[in-house]
Structures are given as structure tokens and as C-alpha cells.
mmCIF file of C-alpha atoms in Angstrom:
data_model
loop_
_atom_site.group_PDB
_atom_site.id
_atom_site.type_symbol
_atom_site.label_atom_id
_atom_site.label_comp_id
_atom_site.label_asym_id
_atom_site.label_seq_id
_atom_site.Cartn_x
_atom_site.Cartn_y
_atom_site.Cartn_z
ATOM 1 C CA MET A 23 100.946 -71.494 37.686
ATOM 2 C CA HIS A 24 100.666 -69.951 34.325
ATOM 3 C CA ARG A 25 98.059 -67.204 34.930
ATOM 4 C CA ALA A 26 99.733 -64.465 33.595
ATOM 5 C CA VAL A 27 100.128 -66.145 29.983
ATOM 6 C CA VAL A 28 96.313 -67.186 30.042
ATOM 7 C CA ARG A 29 94.878 -63.934 31.437
ATOM 8 C CA ILE A 30 96.672 -61.551 28.776
ATOM 9 C CA GLY A 31 95.772 -63.580 26.002
ATOM 10 C CA ARG A 32 91.720 -62.996 26.862
ATOM 11 C CA LEU A 33 91.958 -59.282 28.575
ATOM 12 C CA ILE A 34 93.950 -57.451 25.848
ATOM 13 C CA PRO A 35 92.129 -57.538 22.719
ATOM 14 C CA ALA A 36 88.693 -56.248 24.749
ATOM 15 C CA CYS A 37 90.680 -53.750 26.802
ATOM 16 C CA ALA A 38 92.582 -52.131 24.063
ATOM 17 C CA ALA A 39 89.173 -50.618 22.476
ATOM 18 C CA LEU A 40 86.642 -50.553 25.534
ATOM 19 C CA PHE A 41 88.231 -50.738 28.616
ATOM 20 C CA ALA A 42 90.734 -49.535 31.321
ATOM 21 C CA ALA A 43 93.815 -51.267 30.078
ATOM 22 C CA ALA A 44 95.213 -54.112 32.220
ATOM 23 C CA THR A 45 98.582 -55.517 33.039
ATOM 24 C CA VAL A 46 98.832 -58.998 34.253
ATOM 25 C CA HIS A 47 101.549 -60.329 36.430
ATOM 26 C CA ALA A 48 102.130 -63.550 38.482
ATOM 27 C CA GLY A 49 100.200 -62.195 41.336
ATOM 28 C CA GLY A 50 97.306 -59.823 40.379
ATOM 29 C CA ALA A 51 96.034 -57.673 37.672
ATOM 30 C CA GLU A 52 96.646 -54.070 37.345
ATOM 31 C CA TYR A 53 94.629 -51.592 35.816
ATOM 32 C CA LEU A 54 94.879 -47.950 34.778
ATOM 33 C CA LEU A 55 92.498 -45.989 36.357
ATOM 34 C CA PRO A 56 89.921 -44.171 34.087
ATOM 35 C CA GLU A 57 90.805 -40.443 33.469
ATOM 36 C CA ASN A 58 86.829 -39.601 33.242
ATOM 37 C CA ASP A 59 84.337 -39.784 35.958
ATOM 38 C CA ASP A 60 84.237 -43.623 35.193
ATOM 39 C CA ASN A 61 84.924 -46.436 37.949
ATOM 40 C CA VAL A 62 84.414 -49.666 36.222
ATOM 41 C CA ILE A 63 87.608 -51.328 35.289
ATOM 42 C CA GLY A 64 88.035 -54.719 33.434
ATOM 43 C CA THR A 65 86.090 -57.070 31.648
ATOM 44 C CA VAL A 66 84.076 -60.278 31.978
ATOM 45 C CA THR A 67 85.473 -63.205 29.790
ATOM 46 C CA THR A 68 85.167 -66.989 29.629
ATOM 47 C CA ALA A 69 87.531 -69.967 29.806
ATOM 48 C CA PHE A 70 86.953 -73.649 29.319
ATOM 49 C CA ALA A 71 87.536 -76.141 32.007
ATOM 50 C CA GLN A 72 90.105 -78.893 31.453
ATOM 51 C CA HIS A 73 89.539 -82.320 32.424
ATOM 52 C CA GLU A 74 90.605 -82.575 36.116
ATOM 53 C CA ASP A 75 89.821 -78.593 36.947
ATOM 54 C CA THR A 76 87.673 -77.522 39.446
ATOM 55 C CA LEU A 77 85.791 -74.209 39.680
ATOM 56 C CA LEU A 78 88.510 -73.265 42.449
ATOM 57 C CA ASP A 79 91.400 -74.067 40.174
ATOM 58 C CA VAL A 80 89.749 -71.925 37.192
ATOM 59 C CA GLY A 81 88.927 -68.896 39.368
ATOM 60 C CA ARG A 82 92.602 -69.092 40.839
ATOM 61 C CA ARG A 83 94.307 -69.217 37.301
ATOM 62 C CA TYR A 84 92.315 -65.730 36.587
ATOM 63 C CA GLY A 85 92.973 -63.926 39.901
ATOM 64 C CA VAL A 86 89.304 -64.888 41.182
ATOM 65 C CA GLY A 87 88.458 -66.230 44.423
ATOM 66 C CA TYR A 88 86.059 -68.992 45.475
ATOM 67 C CA GLU A 89 82.719 -67.120 46.518
ATOM 68 C CA GLU A 90 83.179 -64.997 42.875
ATOM 69 C CA ILE A 91 83.759 -67.924 40.762
ATOM 70 C CA ILE A 92 80.788 -69.907 42.172
ATOM 71 C CA ALA A 93 78.348 -66.867 42.047
ATOM 72 C CA ALA A 94 79.154 -66.137 38.506
ATOM 73 C CA ASN A 95 78.630 -69.678 37.701
ATOM 74 C CA PRO A 96 75.286 -70.913 38.953
ATOM 75 C CA GLY A 97 74.440 -74.427 38.431
ATOM 76 C CA ILE A 98 77.736 -75.716 37.345
ATOM 77 C CA ASP A 99 79.244 -78.345 39.672
ATOM 78 C CA PRO A 100 82.044 -76.517 41.560
ATOM 79 C CA TRP A 101 84.208 -79.678 41.889
ATOM 80 C CA LEU A 102 83.565 -81.254 38.563
ATOM 81 C CA PRO A 103 82.658 -78.898 35.856
ATOM 82 C CA GLY A 104 83.659 -81.087 33.214
ATOM 83 C CA GLU A 105 86.037 -80.839 30.189
ATOM 84 C CA GLY A 106 84.956 -78.427 27.999
ATOM 85 C CA THR A 107 82.591 -76.617 30.179
ATOM 86 C CA GLU A 108 82.602 -72.747 29.608
ATOM 87 C CA ILE A 109 83.082 -70.899 32.778
ATOM 88 C CA LEU A 110 82.467 -67.142 33.397
ATOM 89 C CA ILE A 111 85.682 -65.442 34.451
ATOM 90 C CA PRO A 112 84.244 -62.148 36.484
ATOM 91 C CA THR A 113 87.096 -59.824 36.021
ATOM 92 C CA ARG A 114 85.287 -56.578 35.647
ATOM 93 C CA PHE A 115 84.974 -54.840 39.061
ATOM 94 C CA ILE A 116 83.299 -51.288 40.089
ATOM 95 C CA LEU A 117 85.591 -49.603 42.240
ATOM 96 C CA PRO A 118 84.640 -49.295 45.779
ATOM 97 C CA ASP A 119 83.172 -45.959 46.901
ATOM 98 C CA ALA A 120 86.542 -45.030 48.960
ATOM 99 C CA PRO A 121 89.497 -42.671 48.650
ATOM 100 C CA ARG A 122 91.716 -44.412 46.048
ATOM 101 C CA GLU A 123 94.771 -44.502 48.002
ATOM 102 C CA GLY A 124 96.832 -47.209 49.899
ATOM 103 C CA VAL A 125 95.045 -50.379 50.450
ATOM 104 C CA VAL A 126 91.140 -50.696 50.370
ATOM 105 C CA VAL A 127 89.412 -54.090 51.428
ATOM 106 C CA ASN A 128 85.835 -54.499 50.513
ATOM 107 C CA LEU A 129 84.743 -57.261 53.015
ATOM 108 C CA PRO A 130 81.492 -58.527 51.331
ATOM 109 C CA GLU A 131 83.158 -58.618 48.041
ATOM 110 C CA HIS A 132 86.094 -60.449 49.276
ATOM 111 C CA ARG A 133 88.538 -58.468 47.109
ATOM 112 C CA LEU A 134 91.437 -56.189 48.087
ATOM 113 C CA TYR A 135 92.359 -53.345 45.834
ATOM 114 C CA TYR A 136 95.691 -51.628 46.149
ATOM 115 C CA TYR A 137 96.383 -48.186 44.886
ATOM 116 C CA PRO A 138 100.204 -47.373 44.686
ATOM 117 C CA PRO A 139 101.740 -43.877 44.814
ATOM 118 C CA VAL A 140 101.474 -42.288 41.466
ATOM 119 C CA LYS A 141 105.120 -41.702 39.721
ATOM 120 C CA PRO A 142 105.737 -38.433 37.837
ATOM 121 C CA GLY A 143 104.876 -39.086 34.372
ATOM 122 C CA GLU A 144 102.718 -41.947 34.903
ATOM 123 C CA ARG A 145 99.040 -42.481 35.051
ATOM 124 C CA PRO A 146 97.488 -43.957 38.418
ATOM 125 C CA VAL A 147 96.639 -47.500 38.647
ATOM 126 C CA VAL A 148 95.055 -50.222 40.725
ATOM 127 C CA ARG A 149 95.827 -53.586 41.561
ATOM 128 C CA THR A 150 93.346 -55.935 42.967
ATOM 129 C CA TYR A 151 93.377 -59.488 44.562
ATOM 130 C CA PRO A 152 91.052 -61.877 45.842
ATOM 131 C CA ILE A 153 90.769 -62.511 49.861
ATOM 132 C CA SER A 154 89.325 -64.134 52.831
ATOM 133 C CA THR A 155 87.933 -62.477 55.513
ATOM 134 C CA GLY A 156 86.608 -63.126 59.009
ATOM 135 C CA LYS A 157 83.973 -65.589 59.771
ATOM 136 C CA MET A 158 81.013 -64.839 62.004
ATOM 137 C CA ASP A 159 82.226 -65.171 65.309
ATOM 138 C CA TRP A 160 85.705 -63.705 64.420
ATOM 139 C CA LYS A 161 84.795 -60.439 62.467
ATOM 140 C CA THR A 162 87.196 -58.467 60.308
ATOM 141 C CA PRO A 163 86.750 -55.068 61.637
ATOM 142 C CA ILE A 164 85.672 -52.094 59.697
ATOM 143 C CA GLY A 165 87.480 -48.815 59.634
ATOM 144 C CA VAL A 166 90.860 -47.035 58.796
ATOM 145 C CA THR A 167 94.033 -48.344 60.031
ATOM 146 C CA ARG A 168 97.852 -48.724 58.853
ATOM 147 C CA ILE A 169 100.454 -51.692 58.070
ATOM 148 C CA VAL A 170 102.692 -51.510 61.086
ATOM 149 C CA SER A 171 105.120 -54.101 60.426
ATOM 150 C CA LYS A 172 106.189 -56.787 57.978
ATOM 151 C CA GLN A 173 107.304 -60.241 58.200
ATOM 152 C CA GLU A 174 108.594 -63.170 55.926
ATOM 153 C CA LYS A 175 108.290 -66.614 57.169
ATOM 154 C CA PRO A 176 106.333 -65.393 60.248
ATOM 155 C CA ASN A 177 105.757 -67.567 63.482
ATOM 156 C CA TRP A 178 102.118 -68.328 64.260
ATOM 157 C CA TYR A 179 100.867 -67.441 67.633
ATOM 158 C CA PRO A 180 97.412 -68.905 68.096
ATOM 159 C CA PRO A 181 95.482 -66.452 69.873
ATOM 160 C CA PRO A 182 93.495 -67.615 72.916
ATOM 161 C CA SER A 183 90.136 -68.087 71.125
ATOM 162 C CA VAL A 184 91.455 -70.237 68.870
ATOM 163 C CA LEU A 185 93.498 -72.203 70.992
ATOM 164 C CA ALA A 186 90.130 -73.326 73.230
ATOM 165 C CA GLU A 187 88.477 -73.528 69.765
ATOM 166 C CA HIS A 188 91.078 -76.467 68.884
ATOM 167 C CA GLU A 189 91.062 -77.690 72.302
ATOM 168 C CA ALA A 190 87.312 -78.057 72.480
ATOM 169 C CA ARG A 191 87.127 -80.199 69.441
ATOM 170 C CA GLY A 192 90.191 -82.788 70.290
ATOM 171 C CA ASP A 193 92.576 -80.903 68.042
ATOM 172 C CA PRO A 194 94.868 -78.964 70.362
ATOM 173 C CA LEU A 195 97.535 -76.749 68.808
ATOM 174 C CA PRO A 196 100.852 -75.524 69.984
ATOM 175 C CA LYS A 197 101.165 -72.112 71.512
ATOM 176 C CA VAL A 198 103.619 -71.500 68.435
ATOM 177 C CA VAL A 199 103.657 -72.662 64.930
ATOM 178 C CA PRO A 200 106.822 -72.275 63.332
ATOM 179 C CA PRO A 201 107.249 -71.461 59.565
ATOM 180 C CA GLY A 202 106.589 -74.373 57.425
ATOM 181 C CA PRO A 203 103.689 -76.332 55.604
ATOM 182 C CA ASP A 204 101.806 -76.340 58.944
ATOM 183 C CA ASN A 205 101.814 -72.728 59.355
ATOM 184 C CA PRO A 206 98.303 -70.984 58.456
ATOM 185 C CA LEU A 207 100.122 -67.495 57.972
ATOM 186 C CA GLY A 208 102.236 -68.821 54.795
ATOM 187 C CA GLU A 209 105.341 -67.180 53.806
ATOM 188 C CA HIS A 210 104.500 -63.448 54.371
ATOM 189 C CA ALA A 211 102.324 -61.455 56.936
ATOM 190 C CA MET A 212 101.752 -57.693 57.219
ATOM 191 C CA ARG A 213 100.510 -56.648 60.725
ATOM 192 C CA LEU A 214 97.576 -54.116 60.935
ATOM 193 C CA GLY A 215 97.504 -51.375 63.668
ATOM 194 C CA ILE A 216 94.050 -52.522 65.195
ATOM 195 C CA PRO A 217 94.097 -52.623 68.752
ATOM 196 C CA SER A 218 94.965 -56.059 70.186
ATOM 197 C CA GLY A 219 97.472 -56.456 67.048
ATOM 198 C CA ALA A 220 95.979 -59.752 66.312
ATOM 199 C CA TYR A 221 94.879 -58.806 62.575
ATOM 200 C CA LEU A 222 97.122 -59.457 59.578
ATOM 201 C CA ILE A 223 97.311 -59.661 55.711
ATOM 202 C CA HIS A 224 99.073 -62.951 55.275
ATOM 203 C CA GLY A 225 99.343 -65.795 52.978
ATOM 204 C CA THR A 226 97.886 -69.335 53.689
ATOM 205 C CA ASN A 227 98.989 -73.091 53.615
ATOM 206 C CA ARG A 228 95.297 -73.918 52.345
ATOM 207 C CA PRO A 229 94.758 -71.790 49.363
ATOM 208 C CA ALA A 230 91.381 -73.403 48.486
ATOM 209 C CA GLY A 231 89.740 -71.232 51.166
ATOM 210 C CA VAL A 232 90.694 -67.709 49.346
ATOM 211 C CA GLY A 233 87.829 -65.856 48.567
ATOM 212 C CA MET A 234 85.435 -66.879 51.517
ATOM 213 C CA GLN A 235 84.508 -65.724 54.907
ATOM 214 C CA VAL A 236 86.338 -68.301 56.866
ATOM 215 C CA THR A 237 89.291 -66.647 58.680
ATOM 216 C CA HIS A 238 89.510 -65.554 62.608
ATOM 217 C CA GLY A 239 89.505 -62.161 61.458
ATOM 218 C CA CYS A 240 92.507 -61.654 59.370
ATOM 219 C CA ILE A 241 92.660 -61.226 55.525
ATOM 220 C CA ARG A 242 94.183 -64.032 53.843
ATOM 221 C CA MET A 243 95.489 -64.047 50.316
ATOM 222 C CA PHE A 244 96.971 -66.768 47.626
ATOM 223 C CA PRO A 245 100.476 -67.083 48.352
ATOM 224 C CA GLU A 246 101.449 -65.755 44.997
ATOM 225 C CA ASP A 247 99.432 -62.629 45.639
ATOM 226 C CA ILE A 248 100.827 -62.084 49.116
ATOM 227 C CA ALA A 249 104.044 -62.481 47.814
ATOM 228 C CA GLU A 250 103.663 -59.791 45.254
ATOM 229 C CA LEU A 251 101.632 -57.285 47.298
ATOM 230 C CA TYR A 252 104.255 -57.713 50.051
ATOM 231 C CA GLY A 253 106.943 -56.310 47.861
ATOM 232 C CA LEU A 254 104.911 -53.440 46.846
ATOM 233 C CA VAL A 255 103.477 -52.090 50.019
ATOM 234 C CA PRO A 256 105.651 -50.406 52.506
ATOM 235 C CA VAL A 257 105.177 -50.065 56.403
ATOM 236 C CA ASN A 258 102.765 -47.374 57.309
ATOM 237 C CA THR A 259 100.424 -47.835 54.218
ATOM 238 C CA LYS A 260 96.868 -46.888 54.851
ATOM 239 C CA VAL A 261 94.225 -49.761 55.007
ATOM 240 C CA ASN A 262 90.629 -48.961 54.483
ATOM 241 C CA LEU A 263 88.280 -51.875 55.750
ATOM 242 C CA ILE A 264 85.129 -51.072 54.063
ATOM 243 C CA ASP A 265 81.681 -53.007 54.128
ATOM 244 C CA GLN A 266 80.034 -52.161 50.534
ATOM 245 C CA PRO A 267 77.681 -55.321 49.105
ATOM 246 C CA THR A 268 76.250 -52.912 46.580
ATOM 247 C CA LYS A 269 78.282 -50.887 44.272
ATOM 248 C CA VAL A 270 77.112 -48.554 41.336
ATOM 249 C CA GLY A 271 79.586 -47.260 38.689
ATOM 250 C CA TRP A 272 79.715 -45.855 35.225
ATOM 251 C CA MET A 273 81.755 -46.918 31.849
ATOM 252 C CA ARG A 274 81.457 -45.153 28.677
ATOM 253 C CA GLY A 275 78.021 -43.781 29.862
ATOM 254 C CA THR A 276 76.731 -46.952 30.844
ATOM 255 C CA LEU A 277 75.351 -47.428 34.448
ATOM 256 C CA TYR A 278 76.388 -50.777 36.200
ATOM 257 C CA VAL A 279 75.174 -52.326 39.503
ATOM 258 C CA GLU A 280 77.505 -54.910 41.354
ATOM 259 C CA ARG A 281 75.798 -56.725 44.337
ATOM 260 C CA HIS A 282 77.331 -59.268 46.689
ATOM 261 C CA PRO A 283 75.910 -61.109 49.516
ATOM 262 C CA LEU A 284 76.047 -59.515 53.026
ATOM 263 C CA LEU A 285 78.506 -60.595 55.387
ATOM 264 C CA GLU A 286 77.534 -63.405 57.775
ATOM 265 C CA GLY A 287 76.777 -62.096 61.082
ATOM 266 C CA GLY A 288 76.224 -58.597 60.066
ATOM 267 C CA ALA A 289 73.222 -56.495 60.261
ATOM 268 C CA ASP A 290 70.306 -57.129 58.043
ATOM 269 C CA PRO A 291 69.562 -53.589 56.401
ATOM 270 C CA GLY A 292 66.081 -54.980 55.480
ATOM 271 C CA PRO A 293 63.925 -53.676 52.603
ATOM 272 C CA GLU A 294 65.224 -50.095 52.879
ATOM 273 C CA GLU A 295 68.472 -51.154 51.306
ATOM 274 C CA TYR A 296 66.658 -51.740 48.034
ATOM 275 C CA GLU A 297 64.894 -48.655 48.292
ATOM 276 C CA ARG A 298 68.134 -46.732 48.896
ATOM 277 C CA LEU A 299 69.785 -48.004 45.973
ATOM 278 C CA LYS A 300 66.445 -46.680 43.719
ATOM 279 C CA GLU A 301 67.082 -43.373 45.230
ATOM 280 C CA TYR A 302 70.613 -43.397 44.501
ATOM 281 C CA VAL A 303 70.292 -44.429 40.968
ATOM 282 C CA GLU A 304 67.499 -41.464 40.553
ATOM 283 C CA VAL A 305 70.003 -39.040 41.737
ATOM 284 C CA VAL A 306 73.011 -40.166 39.348
ATOM 285 C CA THR A 307 71.109 -40.774 36.324
ATOM 286 C CA GLU A 308 68.804 -37.617 36.508
ATOM 287 C CA ARG A 309 70.758 -35.459 34.194
ATOM 288 C CA ARG A 310 72.298 -38.510 32.238
ATOM 289 C CA PRO A 311 71.481 -38.976 28.754
ATOM 290 C CA VAL A 312 70.407 -42.617 29.734
ATOM 291 C CA ASP A 313 67.103 -44.925 30.354
ATOM 292 C CA VAL A 314 67.207 -46.842 33.383
ATOM 293 C CA ASP A 315 66.718 -50.586 33.159
ATOM 294 C CA TRP A 316 64.837 -50.784 36.582
ATOM 295 C CA ALA A 317 64.052 -54.734 36.082
ATOM 296 C CA GLY A 318 67.708 -55.251 35.549
ATOM 297 C CA ILE A 319 68.750 -53.335 38.723
ATOM 298 C CA GLU A 320 66.179 -55.457 40.876
ATOM 299 C CA HIS A 321 67.787 -58.683 39.251
ATOM 300 C CA ALA A 322 71.118 -57.801 39.937
ATOM 301 C CA PHE A 323 70.354 -56.872 43.466
ATOM 302 C CA ARG A 324 68.166 -59.889 44.114
ATOM 303 C CA THR A 325 70.474 -62.605 42.320
ATOM 304 C CA GLN A 326 73.812 -61.159 44.024
ATOM 305 C CA SER A 327 76.039 -62.518 41.522
ATOM 306 C CA GLY A 328 79.032 -60.087 42.187
ATOM 307 C CA VAL A 329 79.158 -59.308 38.324
ATOM 308 C CA PRO A 330 78.569 -55.900 37.421
ATOM 309 C CA ALA A 331 75.450 -55.693 35.320
ATOM 310 C CA PRO A 332 74.651 -52.954 32.816
ATOM 311 C CA VAL A 333 71.403 -51.418 33.852
ATOM 312 C CA SER A 334 70.947 -48.086 31.387
ATOM 313 C CA THR A 335 70.576 -47.695 27.689
ATOM 314 C CA PRO A 336 71.370 -44.463 25.484
ATOM 315 C CA LYS A 337 68.428 -42.265 25.276
ATOM 316 C CA ALA A 338 67.015 -41.888 21.708
ATOM 317 C CA SER A 339 68.646 -38.877 19.821
ATOM 318 C CA GLY A 340 67.249 -35.572 20.924
ATOM 319 C CA LYS A 341 65.967 -37.027 24.446
ATOM 320 C CA GLY A 342 68.825 -35.552 26.421
ATOM 321 C CA ALA A 343 71.865 -36.662 24.428
ATOM 322 C CA GLY A 344 74.658 -34.341 24.757
ATOM 323 C CA VAL A 345 73.595 -33.080 28.511
ATOM 324 C CA THR A 346 76.479 -31.802 30.594
ATOM 325 C CA VAL A 347 76.225 -33.814 33.906
ATOM 326 C CA THR A 348 76.883 -32.332 37.196
ATOM 327 C CA VAL A 349 75.710 -34.411 40.471
ATOM 328 C CA ASP A 350 75.122 -32.651 43.759
ATOM 329 C CA GLU A 351 76.818 -35.297 45.757
ATOM 330 C CA SER A 352 74.929 -33.530 48.941
ATOM 331 C CA ARG A 353 71.869 -35.359 47.513
ATOM 332 C CA LEU A 354 73.073 -38.774 47.060
ATOM 333 C CA PRO A 355 71.217 -41.234 49.613
ATOM 334 C CA VAL A 356 73.686 -43.187 51.949
ATOM 335 C CA MET A 357 74.417 -46.762 50.488
#
């Protein structure tokens, strides 16, 4: 794959002036964490489809999963976008509202963030990767755990529920699937310390499904991404599994809202969720020198594109410009 070459050429010119700097490797993208209170990283860019590309091909080249690339490009045929079609690459992210340590997995976003330990004299960074998560009947659990073991070229021991599922549809599985092209764990697996021990962060032999809610509860990654993360993350690393379909963040004085569809099979919070978002925005912008684009917030919430949308503009000179901002976090509504 030539993802690194292509992405560097598109990202660096914009990032040098306006965004947190990004370094792109064969696996994921690495971003410097903002030094101020900002929490938006990366940039949105575009690419042009080649003759035989699918949207999945384009997304993988740029480190973007299935749902992300589809939601960012409504109206484009995912299987045959057509040569020369301009594709939006959603590589701007609002960092999840969670401690910036170890691994953070935001399930509805289908994305993993890794905050490596900060080395002396260096600025903190974050690496991010697209993932697949558990489908409706095999939900990926929420909560804090740790990586308890790692294994290269793992055997796969299908759990009883998966054996029964395959048996029912006339496609029985062996009790042990050895390493190789038929092993859905791919070449690398990291076990989570969740009771039952059945939950893994692993590779795949079917990369087209990365970025969807399709697994039996595990976290699935592109082969090149898990190979990189496997080498970076030691045993006992903290893993925080969260459910944040709506994220709010700041970048250089502009407010952004990022909205993803709810997890299938999860509880529907109802219309109160949007009301909580409006209350949250009112609190965090109360002493900021900005005018809020409420129509833009509603559009971002309803369309659920997963792309951070700018939803504020600077106030005119003399109307609050230069205000020192202090937010009382105890007043923030629960999102």
C-alpha cells in the first residue's frame, strides 16, 4: 500500500499553518496534541478515485473505515464511484472526552485512539485508526480494562455462540482454526482483561469490513494497522471503551460538532439527547467571543456524517472579543 506517500502530500501543507501537525506511517496517522485547550486534530481533504477504485479502497489508503468514508460521501456509489470522482476524506477528528492515556475506543465512531507515554523533551501525540466493533447481538462492552496478553499468528477458538451460529446455517466451523488465510484474527491479537477473556483487538482476513459494526464483540483492525499498534502497545496498557456518538470541540477559536449514528441495538436516548447538546453548547460558549450557528449544529446532529462541522463564527470587534474564558465544568450537562 502507498497510503503514507499519498497522505503526507495532502496533509502537510494545511497542517503546517493551521492544524496540529501529523506524521503519517504505514499504519495510522500520528498527530501532535494541541498545547492549548483545543481538542480538534487533522484536516478534511479530498482525493480523486481511480478507474477500479471503490470507496473502501480510497478510505483504506487514507486510514478511513467503511462507515466513515460512506457517511462523508452521500450520493456516491460506494462500489463504483467512477474515475476522477472527487472523494471527501474525513481525517479531521474531535478527540473523545476521555483521559488521554493508553487506548481509547469510541465505539459509535468506529475509531481507536492511542496516546503513547510522553518521552522527556517531546510533545504528547495521539495515533488513530479505524476499527470494527461488535454487532447487535454481540455488543462490544463499555468500560475500562487493560491488555493482558499479546500473540502473533494466533489460533482462533470460536466461542460456543459462533459455533452454533455457523452450525445453524450449515457452515460448521472447527473448534480450532490455525493461523492462515481462513483465520479471522489475522496475524496479531491482543487480549483484553474483560471477564470471559473472549474480547480481543486483532487483525482480519476480511479487511473490507473494517469500520463497521460487524464483529462478534472484538475490535477488528486493518492488517497494517494492527501490525503497527501491536508493536507500540505493551501488555498492561489501559483500554477505555466508550460510547460517544456526539463530540464537541474547539480549534483556533471555532466550535465544532461531530455526530455519528447510534450503535445498533443500543438504547435510544430520544429527543432529550439533542436538547442536552444545545445546553452543553450554551455553557461552553457562554464566555467565548463567538456567535453560535444553531442551524449548523442541528444539521450536523441530524445528518450524522461523522465529519466535524464548524458551528461558530467570531463576534464582531467590540462584542466580547478578547474575553478570558473559564468554564465551570460542574455546570456542563451530561452528554
